[in-house]
Amino acid sequence: MWRMNLLPTSVLAFVTAASLLLLRPTEAAIACNASYNPCELLLYSGSQCRNGFCTNPFESGCLTTLLREEFKANNNTDALLPSLARRLSRDKRVCNSDDPPDARGIVCVDHTQEHFGLWNDYMEVRILSQNWESAFFASWILQILLSEVLRVPTTLETGVANKGVNFYSATNDFDYGKSNLWSAIETANANGDCTKLHNDNDNDTADDYVPCGHVIPEFWGGNNLKDLWSNHREGIVDAPEGLGAIGTQGLFVTKFTAETDPTVLNLLGIAGEENRRKLAETFLRPTTWGEYCNLVSNTTCATPDGVAQRAPTEEEVDRMHVPGLYTGYFRATEENDCDTYPDTCTGHVADFPCGWSSYVGPQTHHHNIALQSSGKEPGARGYSYSQLVEMYAAANATKSNLMTMWWTPEAMYSTYLGTSAEMQKVILPSPTQECVDHRIRSSQRCEFETSQEQYGDKRGACDEAPQLLQKIVGSGLYQRTYESGIDPAKQSPAYEAVKAFQLSELQIGTILQQWINRNQDRYGFDPRHATCMWLRENLEYLEDFIPRQFPRVGHEQNILEAPLFYAAIALGTLATLMTIVVTVLTYRRRNGYVMRFSQVEFLFLLLLGLLFVSVGSILLAIPPSNGSCVAISWLVGLGYTLELVPLIVKVAAINRLMSAAKKFKRVVLTQQQLFGTVAMFTSIMVVFLVLWSAIDTPERQGEYTLTDETTEDGEHIVIVGYYCKSNSDAWRYLAVLWHCILLICATVLAFQTRNLQAGFSESTVLAMMIYSHFVFVMLRVISFLLEGTISESYMAGLRSLIYSSDAIVTMCVYFVPKLLKDDDKFYALTHTPRGGVAFGRSVVSVGNSVLVQQNNGSGGSSSALIVPPPKQLSKPEKVGETDELEDSVIDPEAIIEPLTASTVYSATGHTSATGHSVGFHNSGHNSGSSMKSAMSKPKAKEKKDKKDVLGDNKVSWGGINISEWVRSTAKDSEESTGTEDDYHNNDQEKAPFEKPVDVLKENRDSWGGQHVTLLIHSEEDHSNHDDGEESAMKPCMESTEDDGISSVASSKPQSRKSLLPPSKLPSAGTSRFSYCSSRINRTRSIHTAASPEMEMTETFHDEDDKTHKS
């Protein structure tokens, strides 16, 4: 078979072949205007007059147009149509890259916008149309099959800029391009999708245009087989598969010639010197229109004659036949003159142009056949394709003998079937493999230096054997279909359809014959009409090429049919409602001991995080949108952060206070510090979420599940579910990693605070909550690992269950026990006395709550106490008080406090506290309260300096747990009438302790039980001590007075000052005290015995840890 084989060995041959090859028999398109519109009459229903010419009536589809008409003819009922026909009658074809933008949605549908994105990954297939008509028809049938039946965008590649042959071309383009473009297939393999090259057939120049194609629908072997198998070995193309048609190429003569002299059909009748004159006289040379007017016509065609009606135009000079204008003409030239040149005269044979495979030269040379081509191409002297077609038409019109190279199946061969000019094959020596191996290459026909190069070996001068026409598919199409990770439910059917496609030479001949017989728009709409009509008549044949489980149609998943999504939505709703209810209950009990001890402000942040996670679980269970996908990532990310970070900050503060108490350090943490820490960690997640949303926004993506179900039209149903996902999974993994880091931090802190007093320690609860979080985090990680084996939309429901279950378990573990605790019992639990010597004290203030940490010296353990401020705390009921407060007797057991120190507030609003607490022990174990022992001692004579126990102008207040606030009034101390009146003046709702005692004998109540010294700054000393300042306590000396109170004197006595003038005290509560200016680096211990003869001792520790007793 001939082909366009453009090799760089000869620029001249390339230019000549290209210029001649691209000529085709052209006819003007059907003209029309506003007053004359023959479009539907001459072409088909639906053709429009546009820009002066009739448009392609099949622009919106071949089968869809024809079947839509049948649907209307059946009174709009499709019951009589086959299933495939019913579907095609309702749909338009899919658009391709050759369609103008304004055509989308009108004459075609965008495949990326249809059926829930099911066809999004259908890469556009580009077919190399070759440059002969039978290849055009095979290309068109494939284009219709892919574009209309299988919904795969398909275009045709001519290999030349500004040349097109797209079946759906509105202008009915019918241009001849190049053939066997291996480079175009290599380009397609490298790029995958040819649309990436942005070629524009209407605007690109030859230099800009890059041919690209995936499929050659009709390939002739012959001499091209060497190139084919070479490309196959290099992985450029798959192994060829048969098209189903048998191709024949060789010398043909007109039937009327063979009838006159049958010997011309056999080698014996044309070979040898004895047949030279016969051939020279039988086969005259064709004459172009220009040659006829210049060389033959007596009037140079100035007047019409029986051959030419007029002189040709410049474009018509080389035409061989123009119906109605030039019939064609054959004449004997000097080359036919056997009288003058008896040994060299020859008859005429029409040969192919350069670049096409032909063996006429070797055959006539080695078999001594006196025939020679007389075209204008150098070397082979071939003719262009259009000239060959017109030449045969001229021979038929003038009944002139003609021998030509041709092939079948082909349009012209089919045109003359059954006529007197029907082509008859000339029989030459039978082909053998040896002959095939010794044939010349096509490039040697037009470029050679010696006759040996021109004609080759004699062994290669045999006839051409019939051959099976083949399909060539680039390897890139297979890779793009099966090796690119595309969901199997979305894989394109193009590769399998092309491989299955078959077309016999008889079927091709039928189409060709219908084309020729129509004769309305020969090189425009007529070939399209012939192809489309043949397809409609053979629709069941076309179904044989549809791959198994195709075509496919998408059905959106109905979550109402999935029990999992019912459960996910129900559990997410339950988690949300639980969070709201727990938040309301927590708010209502915000002033109770349980919530205050738990730091209610942090609880609200934790509940906010749980609410975010719960709402995120609901959004995850319902069909997503692009907006909800972003919202889910924010809700879950911020939710877990707000759930864990406040808890970590609170526990870290407790741990810091405990550590500071052990080191005799004072630490003051303000509300701004704690919430600032929470905000800082939360801002890390916010920045992460902003980057995630900006760089790789989570979007709704479809998941496609192929089922065995089919529609009534025979389409296989693909269930389409949706889920949220970014292009990279790294974002999800980072979010889970952040969650794990927070859990690890919480685990470490929970372990460090495990030894706190049971009433205050949350290590057990934290451990349970962290454990449950880790379980659910592991489930999330497992869900990531299961991706690909379980449906993504189904996995979204499972993750929704994980999030909502996590939130519910967290509330059950952390909040429900707090809500079930009784404030009175919890108060009693947290106020159980503990013995030992306290060495250090730290305080953290958060809003209306105060967290106090003190180290227990006797046992080496520590305990934490959370104390509400005076104006916010409600008095717990029944804690050692009686109905008659005035007559009540002090019960030391009822007023013992575990941390034995007061919390006082400075005028700036910061919280400060320090304590020099004294524990009671006997023989290494605690003996409970010693208040009775202290009070049972005989009172000594009151001294003036009793209230300045330390002798450093600082008041010493009694009680192992001095009141958390001191009753202050505007009255002068001299006006105080007694402890009972002062007590009755106090707000009992603000005083959770027993009746006070005037331990210091200064007409002011001393609150609390066992003796502890609280050093309170004077107003003028307050400015010397900033929050967080640490300083060494002053060493002191002690003397025991008769009333049982240890008087401690400073090593550097100071002059006494007026402390806390009443006029400067607030009217109620204590809000202007601060810590003392120095830390006492010693401790006092009062050793008491359970017996009435208890002995009071005091131990001092100096800076060198040397112990002195008095």
JSON list of N, CA and C in Angstrom, two decimals, residues 590 593-605 650 846 848-850 866:
[
{"chain": "A", "resi": 590, "resn": "ARG", "atom": "N", "xyz": [-21.63, 26.58, 87.89]},
{"chain": "A", "resi": 590, "resn": "ARG", "atom": "CA", "xyz": [-20.32, 27.20, 87.74]},
{"chain": "A", "resi": 590, "resn": "ARG", "atom": "C", "xyz": [-19.76, 27.72, 89.05]},
{"chain": "A", "resi": 593, "resn": "TYR", "atom": "N", "xyz": [-18.38, 24.05, 94.26]},
{"chain": "A", "resi": 593, "resn": "TYR", "atom": "CA", "xyz": [-17.00, 23.65, 94.54]},
{"chain": "A", "resi": 593, "resn": "TYR", "atom": "C", "xyz": [-16.43, 22.76, 93.45]},
{"chain": "A", "resi": 594, "resn": "VAL", "atom": "N", "xyz": [-17.23, 21.82, 92.95]},
{"chain": "A", "resi": 594, "resn": "VAL", "atom": "CA", "xyz": [-16.72, 20.86, 91.97]},
{"chain": "A", "resi": 594, "resn": "VAL", "atom": "C", "xyz": [-16.24, 21.56, 90.71]},
{"chain": "A", "resi": 595, "resn": "MET", "atom": "N", "xyz": [-17.06, 22.47, 90.20]},
{"chain": "A", "resi": 595, "resn": "MET", "atom": "CA", "xyz": [-16.69, 23.16, 88.96]},
{"chain": "A", "resi": 595, "resn": "MET", "atom": "C", "xyz": [-15.57, 24.15, 89.19]},
{"chain": "A", "resi": 596, "resn": "ARG", "atom": "N", "xyz": [-15.59, 24.81, 90.37]},
{"chain": "A", "resi": 596, "resn": "ARG", "atom": "CA", "xyz": [-14.53, 25.76, 90.67]},
{"chain": "A", "resi": 596, "resn": "ARG", "atom": "C", "xyz": [-13.19, 25.06, 90.81]},
{"chain": "A", "resi": 597, "resn": "PHE", "atom": "N", "xyz": [-13.20, 23.92, 91.48]},
{"chain": "A", "resi": 597, "resn": "PHE", "atom": "CA", "xyz": [-11.96, 23.17, 91.62]},
{"chain": "A", "resi": 597, "resn": "PHE", "atom": "C", "xyz": [-11.44, 22.69, 90.27]},
{"chain": "A", "resi": 598, "resn": "SER", "atom": "N", "xyz": [-12.33, 22.52, 89.30]},
{"chain": "A", "resi": 598, "resn": "SER", "atom": "CA", "xyz": [-11.95, 22.05, 87.97]},
{"chain": "A", "resi": 598, "resn": "SER", "atom": "C", "xyz": [-11.65, 23.18, 87.00]},
{"chain": "A", "resi": 599, "resn": "GLN", "atom": "N", "xyz": [-11.70, 24.42, 87.48]},
{"chain": "A", "resi": 599, "resn": "GLN", "atom": "CA", "xyz": [-11.44, 25.59, 86.64]},
{"chain": "A", "resi": 599, "resn": "GLN", "atom": "C", "xyz": [-12.48, 25.70, 85.53]},
{"chain": "A", "resi": 600, "resn": "VAL", "atom": "N", "xyz": [-13.62, 26.30, 85.87]},
{"chain": "A", "resi": 600, "resn": "VAL", "atom": "CA", "xyz": [-14.77, 26.29, 85.00]},
{"chain": "A", "resi": 600, "resn": "VAL", "atom": "C", "xyz": [-14.51, 26.97, 83.66]},
{"chain": "A", "resi": 601, "resn": "GLU", "atom": "N", "xyz": [-13.61, 27.97, 83.66]},
{"chain": "A", "resi": 601, "resn": "GLU", "atom": "CA", "xyz": [-13.33, 28.64, 82.39]},
{"chain": "A", "resi": 601, "resn": "GLU", "atom": "C", "xyz": [-12.71, 27.67, 81.38]},
{"chain": "A", "resi": 602, "resn": "PHE", "atom": "N", "xyz": [-11.81, 26.80, 81.85]},
{"chain": "A", "resi": 602, "resn": "PHE", "atom": "CA", "xyz": [-11.20, 25.81, 80.97]},
{"chain": "A", "resi": 602, "resn": "PHE", "atom": "C", "xyz": [-12.22, 24.75, 80.55]},
{"chain": "A", "resi": 603, "resn": "LEU", "atom": "N", "xyz": [-13.16, 24.46, 81.43]},
{"chain": "A", "resi": 603, "resn": "LEU", "atom": "CA", "xyz": [-14.18, 23.50, 81.08]},
{"chain": "A", "resi": 603, "resn": "LEU", "atom": "C", "xyz": [-15.02, 23.98, 79.89]},
{"chain": "A", "resi": 604, "resn": "PHE", "atom": "N", "xyz": [-15.33, 25.27, 79.89]},
{"chain": "A", "resi": 604, "resn": "PHE", "atom": "CA", "xyz": [-16.11, 25.82, 78.78]},
{"chain": "A", "resi": 604, "resn": "PHE", "atom": "C", "xyz": [-15.33, 25.73, 77.47]},
{"chain": "A", "resi": 605, "resn": "LEU", "atom": "N", "xyz": [-14.01, 25.96, 77.51]},
{"chain": "A", "resi": 605, "resn": "LEU", "atom": "CA", "xyz": [-13.20, 25.82, 76.30]},
{"chain": "A", "resi": 605, "resn": "LEU", "atom": "C", "xyz": [-13.20, 24.37, 75.82]},
{"chain": "A", "resi": 650, "resn": "LYS", "atom": "N", "xyz": [-3.94, 23.60, 82.09]},
{"chain": "A", "resi": 650, "resn": "LYS", "atom": "CA", "xyz": [-4.34, 23.54, 83.50]},
{"chain": "A", "resi": 650, "resn": "LYS", "atom": "C", "xyz": [-3.48, 22.56, 84.28]},
{"chain": "A", "resi": 846, "resn": "VAL", "atom": "N", "xyz": [-7.14, 32.24, 87.92]},
{"chain": "A", "resi": 846, "resn": "VAL", "atom": "CA", "xyz": [-7.84, 32.20, 86.63]},
{"chain": "A", "resi": 846, "resn": "VAL", "atom": "C", "xyz": [-9.24, 32.72, 86.85]},
{"chain": "A", "resi": 848, "resn": "ASN", "atom": "N", "xyz": [-12.28, 33.79, 88.30]},
{"chain": "A", "resi": 848, "resn": "ASN", "atom": "CA", "xyz": [-12.83, 33.80, 89.65]},
{"chain": "A", "resi": 848, "resn": "ASN", "atom": "C", "xyz": [-12.31, 32.64, 90.48]},
{"chain": "A", "resi": 849, "resn": "SER", "atom": "N", "xyz": [-11.30, 31.91, 90.03]},
{"chain": "A", "resi": 849, "resn": "SER", "atom": "CA", "xyz": [-10.80, 30.75, 90.75]},
{"chain": "A", "resi": 849, "resn": "SER", "atom": "C", "xyz": [-9.34, 30.94, 91.09]},
{"chain": "A", "resi": 850, "resn": "VAL", "atom": "N", "xyz": [-8.92, 30.33, 92.21]},
{"chain": "A", "resi": 850, "resn": "VAL", "atom": "CA", "xyz": [-7.53, 30.41, 92.65]},
{"chain": "A", "resi": 850, "resn": "VAL", "atom": "C", "xyz": [-7.02, 29.01, 92.89]},
{"chain": "A", "resi": 866, "resn": "ILE", "atom": "N", "xyz": [-7.82, 24.19, 94.99]},
{"chain": "A", "resi": 866, "resn": "ILE", "atom": "CA", "xyz": [-8.40, 25.23, 94.18]},
{"chain": "A", "resi": 866, "resn": "ILE", "atom": "C", "xyz": [-9.41, 25.98, 95.02]}
]
